[in-house]
Amino acid sequence: MLLDETLDHYELSCELGKGGFATVYEARRKADGLLVACKMIDRKKLEQANAHHYPSYGNHRHVLPSSRSTAMFERLNAEITIHHQVKHRNIVELLNYFYDDKYVYLILELCSHGDLERYLKEKKTLSESETQTIVKQVVDGLLYLHNHGIIHRDIKLSNLLLSETFEVKIADFGLAKKIPLTREQTNETICGTPNYISPEIASRTPHSFATDVWSLGILIVTLLTGHPPFDTDTVHGTLNKVTHEIYELPTTFSEEAQDLINSTLKKNAELRPNIIEIRDHPFFSKDFSRSSQSNNFKFASWGPA
Ligand code: ADP
């Protein structure tokens, strides 16, 4: 149930991060002292934005004022509508939203340890054990989304946040799409950042839930090596590698890790495992406690919700 709130109900403090049209602040709800994240989306920037390169969003109920309804505004409408429908321990909760003349405000569950991009920058690379712990939680969140007919379409380090107890939470539903479960394939224009883009999006062929599975493969390689597998100096170079499936994995990776990655980074989306098959992959049940890999990381251990 949404509360009838305005910015006056919150006390803003430090800046937590910046996105394309938004700045995110830590905030305290005056009524009960709850610490939250307040994403302030600049309405002017949003209205002026050219949205040609963004995908369509389907028909969503309008939760925002539609006086100047541009494509970007439609996208934000879709983001809020989809995000507001979901509730899972591995998904950042959208607690409330409201707007004034200048901004649209999203009140989000606070993830006080920031995003995984920053975490990886500090640690350079992660062990297979730590990667297992992190990715298991992303898979759990994605399993929930896919079960509800939602494709996230922008799984990447900066959209994976860390809670106070180092639980991993999927954020940013700006590119998410809800589709009828009976009709899997969607036909879209290019979305996502080049490093994480899947061949079916790069070559503009139909894609669906398998897009998130591809991004999981990119995520695993990035966590283990510190670099996305298709990284080059140019967008064109990366897209070329993606469409021709050109990547190499270090031979030091375990058999389970190699098998999981190779299965997710299949150019043909139909050959990729679905999210249930990913969850059941041996990589996630491998016991790293007796391997030489250190276990001195901070992540909350994964378990049933
Ligand atoms: P955009 O959709 O414009 O890219 P994001 O939602 O990704 O914006 O937010 C930008 C950055 O702000 C994130 O990468 C993260 O560092 C920070 N951030 C976003 N939401 C939260 C949150 N709930 N808790 C803590 N930090 C957040």
CSV table of N, CA, C and O in Angstrom, one decimal, residues 115-213:
chain,number,residue,atom,x,y,z
A,115,ASP,N,27.3,-0.5,-5.1
A,115,ASP,CA,27.1,-1.5,-6.1
A,115,ASP,C,28.3,-2.4,-6.3
A,115,ASP,O,29.4,-2.1,-5.9
A,116,LEU,N,28.1,-3.5,-7.1
A,116,LEU,CA,29.1,-4.5,-7.3
A,116,LEU,C,30.3,-4.0,-8.2
A,116,LEU,O,31.4,-4.5,-8.1
A,117,GLU,N,30.0,-2.9,-9.0
A,117,GLU,CA,31.1,-2.4,-9.8
A,117,GLU,C,32.2,-1.8,-8.9
A,117,GLU,O,33.3,-2.0,-9.1
A,118,ARG,N,31.7,-1.0,-7.9
A,118,ARG,CA,32.6,-0.4,-7.0
A,118,ARG,C,33.4,-1.5,-6.1
A,118,ARG,O,34.6,-1.4,-5.9
A,119,TYR,N,32.6,-2.5,-5.7
A,119,TYR,CA,33.2,-3.6,-4.9
A,119,TYR,C,34.3,-4.3,-5.7
A,119,TYR,O,35.3,-4.6,-5.2
A,120,LEU,N,34.0,-4.6,-7.0
A,120,LEU,CA,35.0,-5.3,-7.8
A,120,LEU,C,36.2,-4.5,-8.1
A,120,LEU,O,37.3,-5.0,-8.1
A,121,LYS,N,36.0,-3.2,-8.2
A,121,LYS,CA,37.1,-2.3,-8.5
A,121,LYS,C,38.1,-2.3,-7.3
A,121,LYS,O,39.3,-2.4,-7.5
A,122,GLU,N,37.6,-2.4,-6.1
A,122,GLU,CA,38.5,-2.5,-5.0
A,122,GLU,C,39.2,-3.9,-4.9
A,122,GLU,O,40.3,-4.0,-4.6
A,123,LYS,N,38.4,-5.0,-5.2
A,123,LYS,CA,39.0,-6.3,-5.0
A,123,LYS,C,39.7,-6.8,-6.3
A,123,LYS,O,40.4,-7.9,-6.2
A,124,LYS,N,39.6,-6.1,-7.4
A,124,LYS,CA,40.2,-6.5,-8.7
A,124,LYS,C,39.5,-7.8,-9.3
A,124,LYS,O,39.0,-7.7,-10.4
A,125,THR,N,39.7,-8.9,-8.6
A,125,THR,CA,39.0,-10.1,-9.1
A,125,THR,C,38.5,-10.9,-7.9
A,125,THR,O,38.9,-10.6,-6.7
A,126,LEU,N,37.5,-11.8,-8.1
A,126,LEU,CA,36.9,-12.5,-7.0
A,126,LEU,C,37.2,-14.0,-7.2
A,126,LEU,O,37.4,-14.5,-8.3
A,127,SER,N,37.3,-14.8,-6.1
A,127,SER,CA,37.4,-16.2,-6.2
A,127,SER,C,36.2,-16.9,-6.7
A,127,SER,O,35.1,-16.2,-6.7
A,128,GLU,N,36.3,-18.1,-7.1
A,128,GLU,CA,35.0,-18.8,-7.6
A,128,GLU,C,34.0,-19.0,-6.4
A,128,GLU,O,32.8,-18.9,-6.6
A,129,SER,N,34.6,-19.1,-5.2
A,129,SER,CA,33.7,-19.3,-4.1
A,129,SER,C,32.9,-18.0,-3.8
A,129,SER,O,31.6,-18.1,-3.6
A,130,GLU,N,33.5,-16.9,-3.9
A,130,GLU,CA,32.8,-15.6,-3.7
A,130,GLU,C,31.8,-15.4,-4.8
A,130,GLU,O,30.7,-14.9,-4.6
A,131,THR,N,32.3,-15.7,-6.0
A,131,THR,CA,31.4,-15.5,-7.2
A,131,THR,C,30.2,-16.4,-7.1
A,131,THR,O,29.1,-15.9,-7.4
A,132,GLN,N,30.4,-17.6,-6.6
A,132,GLN,CA,29.2,-18.5,-6.4
A,132,GLN,C,28.2,-17.9,-5.5
A,132,GLN,O,27.0,-17.9,-5.8
A,133,THR,N,28.7,-17.4,-4.4
A,133,THR,CA,27.8,-16.8,-3.4
A,133,THR,C,27.0,-15.6,-3.9
A,133,THR,O,25.8,-15.4,-3.7
A,134,ILE,N,27.7,-14.8,-4.7
A,134,ILE,CA,27.1,-13.6,-5.3
A,134,ILE,C,26.1,-14.0,-6.4
A,134,ILE,O,24.9,-13.6,-6.4
A,135,VAL,N,26.5,-14.8,-7.3
A,135,VAL,CA,25.7,-15.1,-8.5
A,135,VAL,C,24.5,-15.9,-8.2
A,135,VAL,O,23.4,-15.7,-8.7
A,136,LYS,N,24.6,-16.8,-7.1
A,136,LYS,CA,23.5,-17.5,-6.7
A,136,LYS,C,22.3,-16.6,-6.3
A,136,LYS,O,21.1,-16.9,-6.6
A,137,GLN,N,22.6,-15.5,-5.7
A,137,GLN,CA,21.6,-14.5,-5.3
A,137,GLN,C,21.0,-13.8,-6.5
A,137,GLN,O,19.8,-13.5,-6.5
A,138,VAL,N,21.8,-13.5,-7.5
A,138,VAL,CA,21.3,-12.9,-8.7
A,138,VAL,C,20.4,-13.8,-9.4
A,138,VAL,O,19.3,-13.5,-9.8
A,139,VAL,N,20.8,-15.1,-9.4
A,139,VAL,CA,20.0,-16.1,-10.1
A,139,VAL,C,18.6,-16.3,-9.4
A,139,VAL,O,17.6,-16.4,-10.0
A,140,ASP,N,18.7,-16.2,-8.0
A,140,ASP,CA,17.4,-16.3,-7.3
A,140,ASP,C,16.5,-15.2,-7.6
A,140,ASP,O,15.3,-15.3,-7.7
A,141,GLY,N,17.0,-13.9,-7.7
A,141,GLY,CA,16.2,-12.8,-8.0
A,141,GLY,C,15.7,-12.9,-9.5
A,141,GLY,O,14.5,-12.6,-9.7
A,142,LEU,N,16.5,-13.4,-10.4
A,142,LEU,CA,16.1,-13.5,-11.8
A,142,LEU,C,15.0,-14.6,-11.9
A,142,LEU,O,14.1,-14.5,-12.7
A,143,LEU,N,15.2,-15.7,-11.1
A,143,LEU,CA,14.2,-16.8,-11.1
A,143,LEU,C,12.8,-16.2,-10.8
A,143,LEU,O,11.8,-16.5,-11.4
A,144,TYR,N,12.8,-15.4,-9.8
A,144,TYR,CA,11.5,-14.7,-9.4
A,144,TYR,C,11.0,-13.9,-10.5
A,144,TYR,O,9.8,-14.0,-10.8
A,145,LEU,N,11.8,-13.1,-11.1
A,145,LEU,CA,11.4,-12.2,-12.2
A,145,LEU,C,10.9,-13.0,-13.4
A,145,LEU,O,9.8,-12.7,-13.9
A,146,HIS,N,11.6,-14.0,-13.8
A,146,HIS,CA,11.2,-14.8,-15.0
A,146,HIS,C,9.9,-15.5,-14.7
A,146,HIS,O,9.1,-15.6,-15.5
A,147,ASN,N,9.8,-16.0,-13.5
A,147,ASN,CA,8.5,-16.7,-13.1
A,147,ASN,C,7.3,-15.7,-13.2
A,147,ASN,O,6.2,-16.2,-13.3
A,148,HIS,N,7.6,-14.4,-13.0
A,148,HIS,CA,6.5,-13.5,-13.1
A,148,HIS,C,6.5,-12.8,-14.5
A,148,HIS,O,5.9,-11.7,-14.6
A,149,GLY,N,7.2,-13.4,-15.4
A,149,GLY,CA,7.1,-12.9,-16.8
A,149,GLY,C,7.9,-11.6,-17.1
A,149,GLY,O,7.6,-10.9,-18.0
A,150,ILE,N,8.8,-11.3,-16.2
A,150,ILE,CA,9.6,-10.1,-16.3
A,150,ILE,C,11.0,-10.3,-16.7
A,150,ILE,O,11.7,-11.2,-16.1
A,151,ILE,N,11.5,-9.7,-17.8
A,151,ILE,CA,12.9,-9.7,-18.3
A,151,ILE,C,13.5,-8.5,-17.8
A,151,ILE,O,13.0,-7.4,-18.0
A,152,HIS,N,14.7,-8.6,-17.1
A,152,HIS,CA,15.3,-7.3,-16.6
A,152,HIS,C,16.0,-6.6,-17.7
A,152,HIS,O,15.9,-5.4,-17.8
A,153,ARG,N,16.8,-7.2,-18.5
A,153,ARG,CA,17.4,-6.7,-19.7
A,153,ARG,C,18.6,-5.7,-19.4
A,153,ARG,O,19.1,-5.1,-20.3
A,154,ASP,N,19.0,-5.6,-18.1
A,154,ASP,CA,20.1,-4.7,-17.9
A,154,ASP,C,20.9,-5.2,-16.7
A,154,ASP,O,21.3,-4.4,-15.8
A,155,ILE,N,21.1,-6.5,-16.6
A,155,ILE,CA,21.9,-7.1,-15.5
A,155,ILE,C,23.3,-6.8,-15.7
A,155,ILE,O,23.9,-7.2,-16.8
A,156,LYS,N,23.9,-6.0,-14.8
A,156,LYS,CA,25.4,-5.7,-14.9
A,156,LYS,C,25.8,-5.2,-13.5
A,156,LYS,O,25.0,-5.0,-12.6
A,157,LEU,N,27.1,-5.1,-13.4
A,157,LEU,CA,27.7,-4.8,-12.0
A,157,LEU,C,27.0,-3.6,-11.3
A,157,LEU,O,26.7,-3.7,-10.1
A,158,SER,N,26.9,-2.5,-12.1
A,158,SER,CA,26.4,-1.3,-11.4
A,158,SER,C,24.9,-1.4,-11.1
A,158,SER,O,24.4,-0.5,-10.4
A,159,ASN,N,24.2,-2.4,-11.6
A,159,ASN,CA,22.8,-2.6,-11.2
A,159,ASN,C,22.6,-3.7,-10.2
A,159,ASN,O,21.5,-4.1,-9.9
A,160,LEU,N,23.7,-4.1,-9.6
A,160,LEU,CA,23.6,-5.1,-8.5
A,160,LEU,C,24.1,-4.5,-7.2
A,160,LEU,O,25.3,-4.1,-7.2
A,161,LEU,N,23.2,-4.3,-6.3
A,161,LEU,CA,23.6,-3.5,-5.1
A,161,LEU,C,23.8,-4.4,-3.9
A,161,LEU,O,23.3,-5.5,-3.9
A,162,LEU,N,24.5,-3.9,-2.9
A,162,LEU,CA,24.8,-4.6,-1.7
A,162,LEU,C,24.1,-4.0,-0.4
A,162,LEU,O,24.4,-2.8,-0.1
A,163,SER,N,23.4,-4.8,0.3
A,163,SER,CA,22.7,-4.3,1.4
A,163,SER,C,23.6,-4.2,2.6
A,163,SER,O,24.8,-4.5,2.5
A,164,GLU,N,23.1,-3.7,3.7
A,164,GLU,CA,23.9,-3.6,5.0
A,164,GLU,C,24.6,-4.9,5.4
A,164,GLU,O,25.7,-4.9,5.8
A,165,THR,N,23.9,-6.0,5.1
A,165,THR,CA,24.4,-7.4,5.4
A,165,THR,C,25.1,-8.1,4.2
A,165,THR,O,25.2,-9.3,4.2
A,166,PHE,N,25.4,-7.3,3.2
A,166,PHE,CA,26.0,-7.8,2.0
A,166,PHE,C,25.1,-8.8,1.3
A,166,PHE,O,25.7,-9.7,0.6
A,167,GLU,N,23.8,-8.6,1.3
A,167,GLU,CA,23.0,-9.4,0.5
A,167,GLU,C,23.0,-8.7,-0.9
A,167,GLU,O,23.0,-7.5,-1.0
A,168,VAL,N,22.9,-9.5,-2.0
A,168,VAL,CA,22.9,-8.9,-3.3
A,168,VAL,C,21.5,-8.6,-3.8
A,168,VAL,O,20.6,-9.4,-3.6
A,169,LYS,N,21.3,-7.4,-4.3
A,169,LYS,CA,19.9,-7.0,-4.7
A,169,LYS,C,19.9,-6.4,-6.1
A,169,LYS,O,20.7,-5.5,-6.5
A,170,ILE,N,19.0,-6.9,-7.0
A,170,ILE,CA,18.9,-6.5,-8.3
A,170,ILE,C,18.2,-5.1,-8.3
A,170,ILE,O,17.2,-4.9,-7.7
A,171,ALA,N,18.8,-4.1,-9.0
A,171,ALA,CA,18.2,-2.8,-9.1
A,171,ALA,C,17.9,-2.3,-10.5
A,171,ALA,O,18.3,-3.0,-11.4
A,172,ASP,N,17.3,-1.2,-10.7
A,172,ASP,CA,17.1,-0.5,-11.9
A,172,ASP,C,16.3,-1.2,-13.0
A,172,ASP,O,16.8,-2.0,-13.8
A,173,PHE,N,15.0,-1.0,-12.9
A,173,PHE,CA,14.1,-1.6,-13.9
A,173,PHE,C,13.8,-0.8,-15.1
A,173,PHE,O,12.8,-0.9,-15.8
A,174,GLY,N,14.7,0.1,-15.4
A,174,GLY,CA,14.6,1.1,-16.5
A,174,GLY,C,14.4,0.4,-17.9
A,174,GLY,O,13.9,1.0,-18.8
A,175,LEU,N,15.0,-0.8,-18.0
A,175,LEU,CA,14.9,-1.5,-19.3
A,175,LEU,C,14.0,-2.7,-19.2
A,175,LEU,O,13.9,-3.5,-20.2
A,176,ALA,N,13.4,-2.9,-18.1
A,176,ALA,CA,12.7,-4.2,-17.8
A,176,ALA,C,11.4,-4.3,-18.7
A,176,ALA,O,10.9,-3.2,-19.1
A,177,LYS,N,11.0,-5.5,-19.0
A,177,LYS,CA,9.8,-5.7,-19.8
A,177,LYS,C,9.0,-6.8,-19.3
A,177,LYS,O,9.5,-7.8,-18.9
A,178,LYS,N,7.7,-6.6,-19.2
A,178,LYS,CA,6.8,-7.6,-18.7
A,178,LYS,C,6.1,-8.2,-19.9
A,178,LYS,O,5.5,-7.4,-20.7
A,179,ILE,N,6.2,-9.5,-20.1
A,179,ILE,CA,5.6,-10.0,-21.3
A,179,ILE,C,4.6,-11.2,-20.9
A,179,ILE,O,4.8,-11.8,-19.9
A,180,PRO,N,3.6,-11.4,-21.7
A,180,PRO,CA,2.7,-12.5,-21.4
A,180,PRO,C,3.5,-13.8,-21.4
A,180,PRO,O,4.3,-14.0,-22.3
A,181,LEU,N,3.3,-14.6,-20.4
A,181,LEU,CA,4.1,-15.8,-20.3
A,181,LEU,C,4.0,-16.8,-21.4
A,181,LEU,O,4.8,-17.6,-21.7
A,182,THR,N,2.8,-16.7,-22.1
A,182,THR,CA,2.6,-17.6,-23.3
A,182,THR,C,3.4,-17.1,-24.5
A,182,THR,O,3.6,-17.9,-25.4
A,183,ARG,N,3.8,-15.8,-24.5
A,183,ARG,CA,4.4,-15.3,-25.7
A,183,ARG,C,5.9,-14.9,-25.3
A,183,ARG,O,6.1,-13.8,-24.9
A,184,GLU,N,6.8,-15.9,-25.5
A,184,GLU,CA,8.1,-15.6,-24.9
A,184,GLU,C,8.9,-14.6,-25.7
A,184,GLU,O,9.6,-13.8,-25.2
A,185,GLN,N,8.8,-14.6,-27.0
A,185,GLN,CA,9.7,-13.8,-27.8
A,185,GLN,C,9.3,-12.4,-27.9
A,185,GLN,O,8.1,-12.1,-28.1
A,186,THR,N,10.2,-11.4,-27.7
A,186,THR,CA,9.9,-10.0,-27.9
A,186,THR,C,10.8,-9.5,-29.0
A,186,THR,O,11.9,-10.0,-29.2
A,187,ASN,N,10.4,-8.5,-29.8
A,187,ASN,CA,11.2,-8.0,-30.9
A,187,ASN,C,11.5,-6.6,-30.6
A,187,ASN,O,10.6,-5.7,-30.7
A,188,GLU,N,12.7,-6.3,-30.3
A,188,GLU,CA,13.1,-5.0,-29.8
A,188,GLU,C,14.2,-4.3,-30.5
A,188,GLU,O,15.0,-5.0,-31.2
A,189,THR,N,14.4,-3.0,-30.3
A,189,THR,CA,15.5,-2.3,-30.7
A,189,THR,C,16.6,-2.5,-29.7
A,189,THR,O,16.4,-3.0,-28.6
A,190,ILE,N,17.8,-2.0,-30.0
A,190,ILE,CA,19.0,-2.2,-29.1
A,190,ILE,C,18.8,-1.6,-27.7
A,190,ILE,O,18.4,-0.4,-27.6
A,191,CYS,N,19.2,-2.3,-26.7
A,191,CYS,CA,19.2,-1.8,-25.4
A,191,CYS,C,20.3,-2.4,-24.6
A,191,CYS,O,20.9,-3.4,-25.0
A,192,GLY,N,20.7,-1.8,-23.5
A,192,GLY,CA,21.8,-2.4,-22.7
A,192,GLY,C,23.1,-1.8,-23.1
A,192,GLY,O,23.3,-1.2,-24.1
A,193,THR,N,24.2,-1.9,-22.2
A,193,THR,CA,25.5,-1.4,-22.5
A,193,THR,C,26.2,-2.4,-23.4
A,193,THR,O,26.0,-3.6,-23.3
A,194,PRO,N,27.1,-2.0,-24.3
A,194,PRO,CA,27.7,-2.9,-25.3
A,194,PRO,C,28.4,-4.1,-24.6
A,194,PRO,O,28.3,-5.2,-25.1
A,195,ASN,N,29.1,-3.9,-23.5
A,195,ASN,CA,29.8,-5.1,-22.9
A,195,ASN,C,28.9,-6.2,-22.5
A,195,ASN,O,29.4,-7.3,-22.4
A,196,TYR,N,27.7,-5.9,-22.2
A,196,TYR,CA,26.8,-6.9,-21.7
A,196,TYR,C,25.7,-7.3,-22.8
A,196,TYR,O,24.9,-8.1,-22.5
A,197,ILE,N,25.8,-6.7,-23.9
A,197,ILE,CA,24.8,-6.9,-24.9
A,197,ILE,C,24.9,-8.3,-25.5
A,197,ILE,O,26.0,-8.8,-25.7
A,198,SER,N,23.8,-9.0,-25.7
A,198,SER,CA,23.8,-10.3,-26.2
A,198,SER,C,23.6,-10.3,-27.8
A,198,SER,O,23.1,-9.3,-28.3
A,199,PRO,N,24.1,-11.4,-28.4
A,199,PRO,CA,24.1,-11.3,-29.9
A,199,PRO,C,22.7,-11.1,-30.5
A,199,PRO,O,22.6,-10.4,-31.5
A,200,GLU,N,21.7,-11.6,-29.9
A,200,GLU,CA,20.3,-11.5,-30.5
A,200,GLU,C,19.9,-10.0,-30.4
A,200,GLU,O,19.1,-9.5,-31.2
A,201,ILE,N,20.4,-9.2,-29.4
A,201,ILE,CA,20.1,-7.8,-29.4
A,201,ILE,C,21.0,-7.1,-30.4
A,201,ILE,O,20.5,-6.2,-31.1
A,202,ALA,N,22.3,-7.4,-30.3
A,202,ALA,CA,23.2,-6.8,-31.2
A,202,ALA,C,22.8,-6.9,-32.7
A,202,ALA,O,23.0,-6.0,-33.5
A,203,SER,N,22.3,-8.1,-33.0
A,203,SER,CA,21.9,-8.3,-34.4
A,203,SER,C,20.4,-8.1,-34.7
A,203,SER,O,19.9,-8.4,-35.7
A,204,ARG,N,19.7,-7.5,-33.7
A,204,ARG,CA,18.3,-7.1,-33.8
A,204,ARG,C,17.4,-8.3,-34.2
A,204,ARG,O,16.5,-8.1,-34.9
A,205,THR,N,17.7,-9.5,-33.6
A,205,THR,CA,16.7,-10.6,-33.8
A,205,THR,C,15.9,-10.8,-32.6
A,205,THR,O,16.3,-10.2,-31.5
A,206,PRO,N,14.8,-11.5,-32.6
A,206,PRO,CA,14.0,-11.6,-31.4
A,206,PRO,C,14.8,-12.1,-30.2
A,206,PRO,O,15.7,-13.0,-30.3
A,207,HIS,N,14.4,-11.7,-29.0
A,207,HIS,CA,15.1,-12.2,-27.8
A,207,HIS,C,14.1,-12.2,-26.7
A,207,HIS,O,13.0,-11.7,-26.8
A,208,SER,N,14.5,-12.9,-25.6
A,208,SER,CA,13.5,-12.9,-24.5
A,208,SER,C,14.3,-13.2,-23.2
A,208,SER,O,15.3,-12.5,-22.9
A,209,PHE,N,13.8,-14.1,-22.4
A,209,PHE,CA,14.4,-14.3,-21.1
A,209,PHE,C,15.8,-14.7,-21.2
A,209,PHE,O,16.6,-14.4,-20.3
A,210,ALA,N,16.2,-15.3,-22.3
A,210,ALA,CA,17.6,-15.8,-22.5
A,210,ALA,C,18.6,-14.6,-22.5
A,210,ALA,O,19.8,-14.8,-22.3
A,211,THR,N,18.1,-13.4,-22.7
A,211,THR,CA,18.9,-12.2,-22.6
A,211,THR,C,19.6,-12.0,-21.2
A,211,THR,O,20.7,-11.7,-21.1
A,212,ASP,N,18.8,-12.3,-20.2
A,212,ASP,CA,19.3,-12.2,-18.8
A,212,ASP,C,20.3,-13.3,-18.5
A,212,ASP,O,21.2,-13.1,-17.8
A,213,VAL,N,20.1,-14.5,-19.2
A,213,VAL,CA,21.0,-15.6,-19.0
A,213,VAL,C,22.3,-15.3,-19.6
A,213,VAL,O,23.4,-15.5,-19.0
